[in-house]
Every structure is written in C-alpha cells, then in structure tokens.
C-alpha cells in the first residue's frame, strides 16, 4: 500500500543529465557571483542594481556556464572511463550528446547562442584529446572555464591584480566539489553502462 505514495524513479541517464546541468550552472554562478560580491563589499546592492553591471555579469555567467558544463562533462568522462573499457569513444560521444542537449535547452539569450553552439561543437574534440592520456581527477583536470572567466569578469583587470590565484582556486574548488557530489550520488559502473549501452 505504501508503495502507492512513492515517487516514480528518474531514469539514470536523465538523472545524470540533470546533475551535469545543475553542476555546470552552480560552478559558473558560484564562482562569478561570489567573487563580484566580495569585490563590491559594502557597495554590493548599488553595484548589482546597476544595469550595465548586471548586463556584463549575465554575459560573464553565460560564458562561464558554457565552458563549466564542458568541464563537468570532462570530469564525468575521467570518472567513468575506467568502467567503459573498450568503449571510451562511445562514452565521450554520449557525454557530448548530453551536454549538447543541456545547452540547447539552457534558455540562454539569443546573443549567447553562438557561444553555446560553439561549446557544443568543441566538446567532442576536447574529450577525445583528454582520452589520449590517463583519466584525471578534479584537482588536475585542465579547466576550459578559466579563460572565459578571466575574459568576461565584470571587474576591471586593474582592480583584480594579484587575485588570479584566488579566482582560479575558487573555480577549482567548485569543480572538486562537483566530483565529490558526483561520487556521492552515482555509482560509476551503472552510469557508464547506461551511457555506453552495455
């Protein structure tokens, strides 16, 4: 009788796809917004209310999100690869397809559409290049989000001198947290089997 009140289980592929989408958004928003809030200090309310700053902040958030989603896909590829021996290319293609679906449904504004499409096009090649070496943990994975983060942060470079290590450290921290959350929520063998169709 009590079974009637259980929630229907979410298919594993869909659950992992949702996880990738949420974590990509989390990494981007947390890294960008936290840094800007710290820099604004007591002027946070006034700065965040400024239309020009808000527009620049949103552009930064989207640009970092597109790359952070690719980083989450790369992190997943490294984590799942040992469980997809002999089907590594299939795994990379499946993760690229998930990311492309997420990007297509992200609701990004029209002016960000080309960047989203470019991220989707570039991901298969990025994963293929990573597969030339051994799987990398989150603390060693090269992060695509770093370049757009530094290029689009709505804080003038003169006002963030010597802060590069702290900005990179925050980004890395959220990627490491993503790996920990992925390990907590999913069994890699089951996810790999689902994605490669074994």
CSV table of C-alpha atoms in Angstrom, one decimal:
chain,number,residue,atom,x,y,z
A,1,UNK,CA,0.0,0.0,0.0
A,2,UNK,CA,2.7,2.5,0.9
A,3,UNK,CA,4.3,1.9,-2.5
A,4,UNK,CA,1.5,3.9,-4.0
A,5,UNK,CA,3.0,7.0,-2.5
A,6,UNK,CA,6.5,6.6,-3.8
A,7,UNK,CA,7.8,9.0,-6.3
A,8,UNK,CA,8.5,7.4,-9.7
A,9,UNK,CA,12.2,6.8,-10.1
A,10,UNK,CA,14.0,9.1,-12.6
A,11,UNK,CA,15.8,7.1,-15.4
A,12,UNK,CA,19.6,7.1,-14.7
A,13,UNK,CA,20.5,8.9,-17.9
A,14,UNK,CA,18.1,11.7,-17.2
A,15,UNK,CA,19.3,12.0,-13.6
A,16,UNK,CA,22.9,12.2,-14.7
A,17,UNK,CA,22.0,14.8,-17.3
A,18,UNK,CA,20.2,16.9,-14.7
A,19,UNK,CA,23.2,16.6,-12.5
A,20,UNK,CA,25.5,17.9,-15.2
A,21,UNK,CA,23.2,20.8,-15.9
A,22,UNK,CA,22.9,21.8,-12.3
A,23,UNK,CA,26.6,21.5,-11.5
A,24,UNK,CA,27.6,23.4,-14.6
A,25,UNK,CA,25.3,26.2,-13.5
A,26,UNK,CA,26.5,26.0,-9.9
A,27,UNK,CA,30.1,26.2,-10.8
A,28,UNK,CA,29.6,29.2,-13.1
A,29,UNK,CA,27.2,31.2,-10.8
A,30,UNK,CA,29.0,30.5,-7.6
A,31,UNK,CA,32.4,31.4,-8.9
A,32,UNK,CA,31.3,34.6,-10.7
A,33,UNK,CA,28.8,35.9,-8.2
A,34,UNK,CA,30.8,35.2,-5.1
A,35,UNK,CA,33.9,37.0,-6.5
A,36,UNK,CA,31.9,40.0,-7.6
A,37,UNK,CA,30.1,40.2,-4.2
A,38,UNK,CA,33.5,40.1,-2.4
A,39,UNK,CA,34.9,42.8,-4.6
A,40,UNK,CA,31.8,45.0,-4.2
A,41,UNK,CA,31.9,44.8,-0.4
A,42,UNK,CA,29.5,47.3,1.2
A,43,UNK,CA,28.6,48.6,-2.3
A,44,UNK,CA,27.1,45.3,-3.4
A,45,UNK,CA,23.5,46.4,-3.5
A,46,UNK,CA,24.3,49.5,-5.5
A,47,UNK,CA,26.7,47.7,-7.9
A,48,UNK,CA,24.3,44.8,-8.5
A,49,UNK,CA,21.5,47.2,-9.2
A,50,UNK,CA,23.4,49.0,-12.0
A,51,UNK,CA,22.0,47.9,-15.4
A,52,UNK,CA,25.4,48.0,-17.1
A,53,UNK,CA,27.0,45.9,-14.5
A,54,UNK,CA,24.1,43.4,-14.5
A,55,UNK,CA,24.3,43.0,-18.3
A,56,UNK,CA,28.1,42.4,-18.0
A,57,UNK,CA,27.5,40.0,-15.1
A,58,UNK,CA,24.9,38.0,-17.0
A,59,UNK,CA,27.2,37.8,-20.1
A,60,UNK,CA,30.0,36.5,-17.9
A,61,UNK,CA,27.8,34.0,-16.2
A,62,UNK,CA,26.6,32.5,-19.5
A,63,UNK,CA,30.1,32.4,-21.0
A,64,UNK,CA,31.5,30.6,-17.9
A,65,UNK,CA,28.5,28.3,-17.8
A,66,UNK,CA,29.1,27.0,-21.3
A,67,UNK,CA,32.7,26.2,-20.5
A,68,UNK,CA,31.9,24.9,-17.0
A,69,UNK,CA,29.4,22.5,-18.4
A,70,UNK,CA,32.2,21.2,-20.7
A,71,UNK,CA,34.4,20.8,-17.6
A,72,UNK,CA,31.7,18.9,-15.8
A,73,UNK,CA,31.4,16.6,-18.9
A,74,UNK,CA,35.2,16.1,-18.9
A,75,UNK,CA,35.2,15.4,-15.2
A,76,UNK,CA,32.5,12.8,-15.8
A,77,UNK,CA,34.5,11.3,-18.7
A,78,UNK,CA,37.5,10.8,-16.5
A,79,UNK,CA,35.5,9.3,-13.7
A,80,UNK,CA,33.5,6.9,-15.9
A,81,UNK,CA,36.2,5.9,-18.3
A,82,UNK,CA,37.6,3.0,-16.2
A,83,UNK,CA,34.1,1.5,-16.3
A,84,UNK,CA,33.8,1.8,-20.1
A,85,UNK,CA,37.0,0.0,-21.2
A,86,UNK,CA,36.9,-0.6,-25.0
A,87,UNK,CA,34.0,1.8,-25.4
A,88,UNK,CA,35.7,5.0,-24.5
A,89,UNK,CA,34.7,6.8,-27.7
A,90,UNK,CA,31.1,5.8,-27.2
A,91,UNK,CA,31.3,7.2,-23.6
A,92,UNK,CA,32.7,10.5,-24.9
A,93,UNK,CA,30.0,10.7,-27.6
A,94,UNK,CA,27.3,10.1,-25.1
A,95,UNK,CA,28.6,12.8,-22.7
A,96,UNK,CA,28.9,15.2,-25.6
A,97,UNK,CA,25.3,14.5,-26.6
A,98,UNK,CA,24.1,15.1,-23.0
A,99,UNK,CA,26.0,18.4,-22.9
A,100,UNK,CA,24.6,19.4,-26.3
A,101,UNK,CA,21.0,18.7,-25.1
A,102,UNK,CA,21.6,20.8,-22.0
A,103,UNK,CA,23.0,23.7,-24.0
A,104,UNK,CA,20.1,23.6,-26.4
A,105,UNK,CA,17.6,23.7,-23.6
A,106,UNK,CA,19.5,26.2,-21.4
A,107,UNK,CA,17.4,29.2,-22.2
A,108,UNK,CA,20.4,31.3,-23.0
A,109,UNK,CA,19.6,34.7,-24.6
A,110,UNK,CA,19.9,35.0,-28.3
A,111,UNK,CA,23.1,37.0,-28.1
A,112,UNK,CA,24.8,34.0,-26.4
A,113,UNK,CA,23.5,31.4,-28.9
A,114,UNK,CA,26.7,31.2,-31.0
A,115,UNK,CA,28.8,30.7,-27.9
A,116,UNK,CA,26.6,27.9,-26.7
A,117,UNK,CA,26.7,26.2,-30.2
A,118,UNK,CA,30.5,26.6,-30.3
A,119,UNK,CA,30.8,24.9,-26.9
A,120,UNK,CA,28.7,22.0,-28.1
A,121,UNK,CA,30.8,21.7,-31.3
A,122,UNK,CA,34.1,21.8,-29.4
A,123,UNK,CA,33.3,19.3,-26.7
A,124,UNK,CA,33.8,16.1,-28.7
A,125,UNK,CA,37.3,17.1,-29.7
A,126,UNK,CA,38.1,18.2,-26.2
A,127,UNK,CA,37.1,14.8,-24.7
A,128,UNK,CA,39.0,13.0,-27.5
A,129,UNK,CA,42.1,14.9,-26.6
A,130,UNK,CA,41.7,14.1,-22.9
A,131,UNK,CA,41.3,10.4,-23.8
A,132,UNK,CA,44.9,10.4,-25.2
A,133,UNK,CA,46.1,10.5,-21.6
A,134,UNK,CA,45.0,8.8,-18.4
A,135,UNK,CA,41.9,9.9,-16.6
A,136,UNK,CA,42.5,13.0,-14.5
A,137,UNK,CA,40.9,13.8,-11.1
A,138,UNK,CA,39.2,17.2,-10.5
A,139,UNK,CA,42.3,18.8,-9.0
A,140,UNK,CA,44.4,18.2,-12.1
A,141,UNK,CA,41.8,18.5,-14.9
A,142,UNK,CA,42.5,21.4,-17.3
A,143,UNK,CA,39.6,23.8,-16.9
A,144,UNK,CA,38.0,25.4,-20.0
A,145,UNK,CA,36.0,27.7,-17.8
A,146,UNK,CA,39.2,29.6,-16.7
A,147,UNK,CA,39.6,31.5,-20.0
A,148,UNK,CA,36.1,33.0,-20.3
A,149,UNK,CA,36.0,33.7,-16.5
A,150,UNK,CA,39.1,35.9,-16.8
A,151,UNK,CA,38.0,37.4,-20.1
A,152,UNK,CA,34.5,38.4,-19.1
A,153,UNK,CA,34.6,39.1,-15.3
A,154,UNK,CA,32.8,42.5,-14.9
A,155,UNK,CA,35.6,43.8,-12.6
A,156,UNK,CA,38.3,45.7,-14.4
A,157,UNK,CA,41.6,43.8,-14.6
A,158,UNK,CA,43.4,46.7,-12.7
A,159,UNK,CA,41.1,46.0,-9.8
A,160,UNK,CA,41.9,42.3,-9.6
A,161,UNK,CA,45.7,42.4,-9.8
A,162,UNK,CA,47.4,39.5,-8.0
A,163,UNK,CA,44.0,37.9,-7.5
A,164,UNK,CA,44.4,35.4,-10.3
A,165,UNK,CA,45.4,32.5,-7.9
A,166,UNK,CA,42.4,33.1,-5.7
A,167,UNK,CA,40.0,33.3,-8.7
A,168,UNK,CA,41.4,30.1,-10.1
A,169,UNK,CA,41.3,28.5,-6.7
A,170,UNK,CA,37.6,29.2,-6.3
A,171,UNK,CA,36.8,27.7,-9.7
A,172,UNK,CA,38.9,24.6,-8.9
A,173,UNK,CA,37.2,24.2,-5.6
A,174,UNK,CA,33.8,24.1,-7.1
A,175,UNK,CA,35.0,21.5,-9.7
A,176,UNK,CA,36.4,19.4,-6.9
A,177,UNK,CA,33.1,19.7,-5.0
A,178,UNK,CA,31.3,18.6,-8.2
A,179,UNK,CA,33.4,15.4,-8.3
A,180,UNK,CA,32.7,14.8,-4.7
A,181,UNK,CA,28.9,15.2,-5.3
A,182,UNK,CA,29.0,13.0,-8.3
A,183,UNK,CA,30.7,10.3,-6.3
A,184,UNK,CA,28.1,10.7,-3.6
A,185,UNK,CA,25.1,10.5,-5.8
A,186,UNK,CA,26.0,7.9,-8.5
A,187,UNK,CA,27.6,4.5,-9.0
A,188,UNK,CA,30.1,4.9,-11.9
A,189,UNK,CA,29.7,1.4,-13.2
A,190,UNK,CA,25.9,1.9,-13.5
A,191,UNK,CA,26.2,5.3,-15.2
A,192,UNK,CA,28.8,4.1,-17.6
A,193,UNK,CA,26.7,1.1,-18.6
A,194,UNK,CA,23.7,3.3,-19.1
A,195,UNK,CA,25.6,5.7,-21.3
A,196,UNK,CA,27.5,3.2,-23.5
A,197,UNK,CA,24.6,0.9,-23.8
A,198,UNK,CA,26.0,-2.2,-22.2
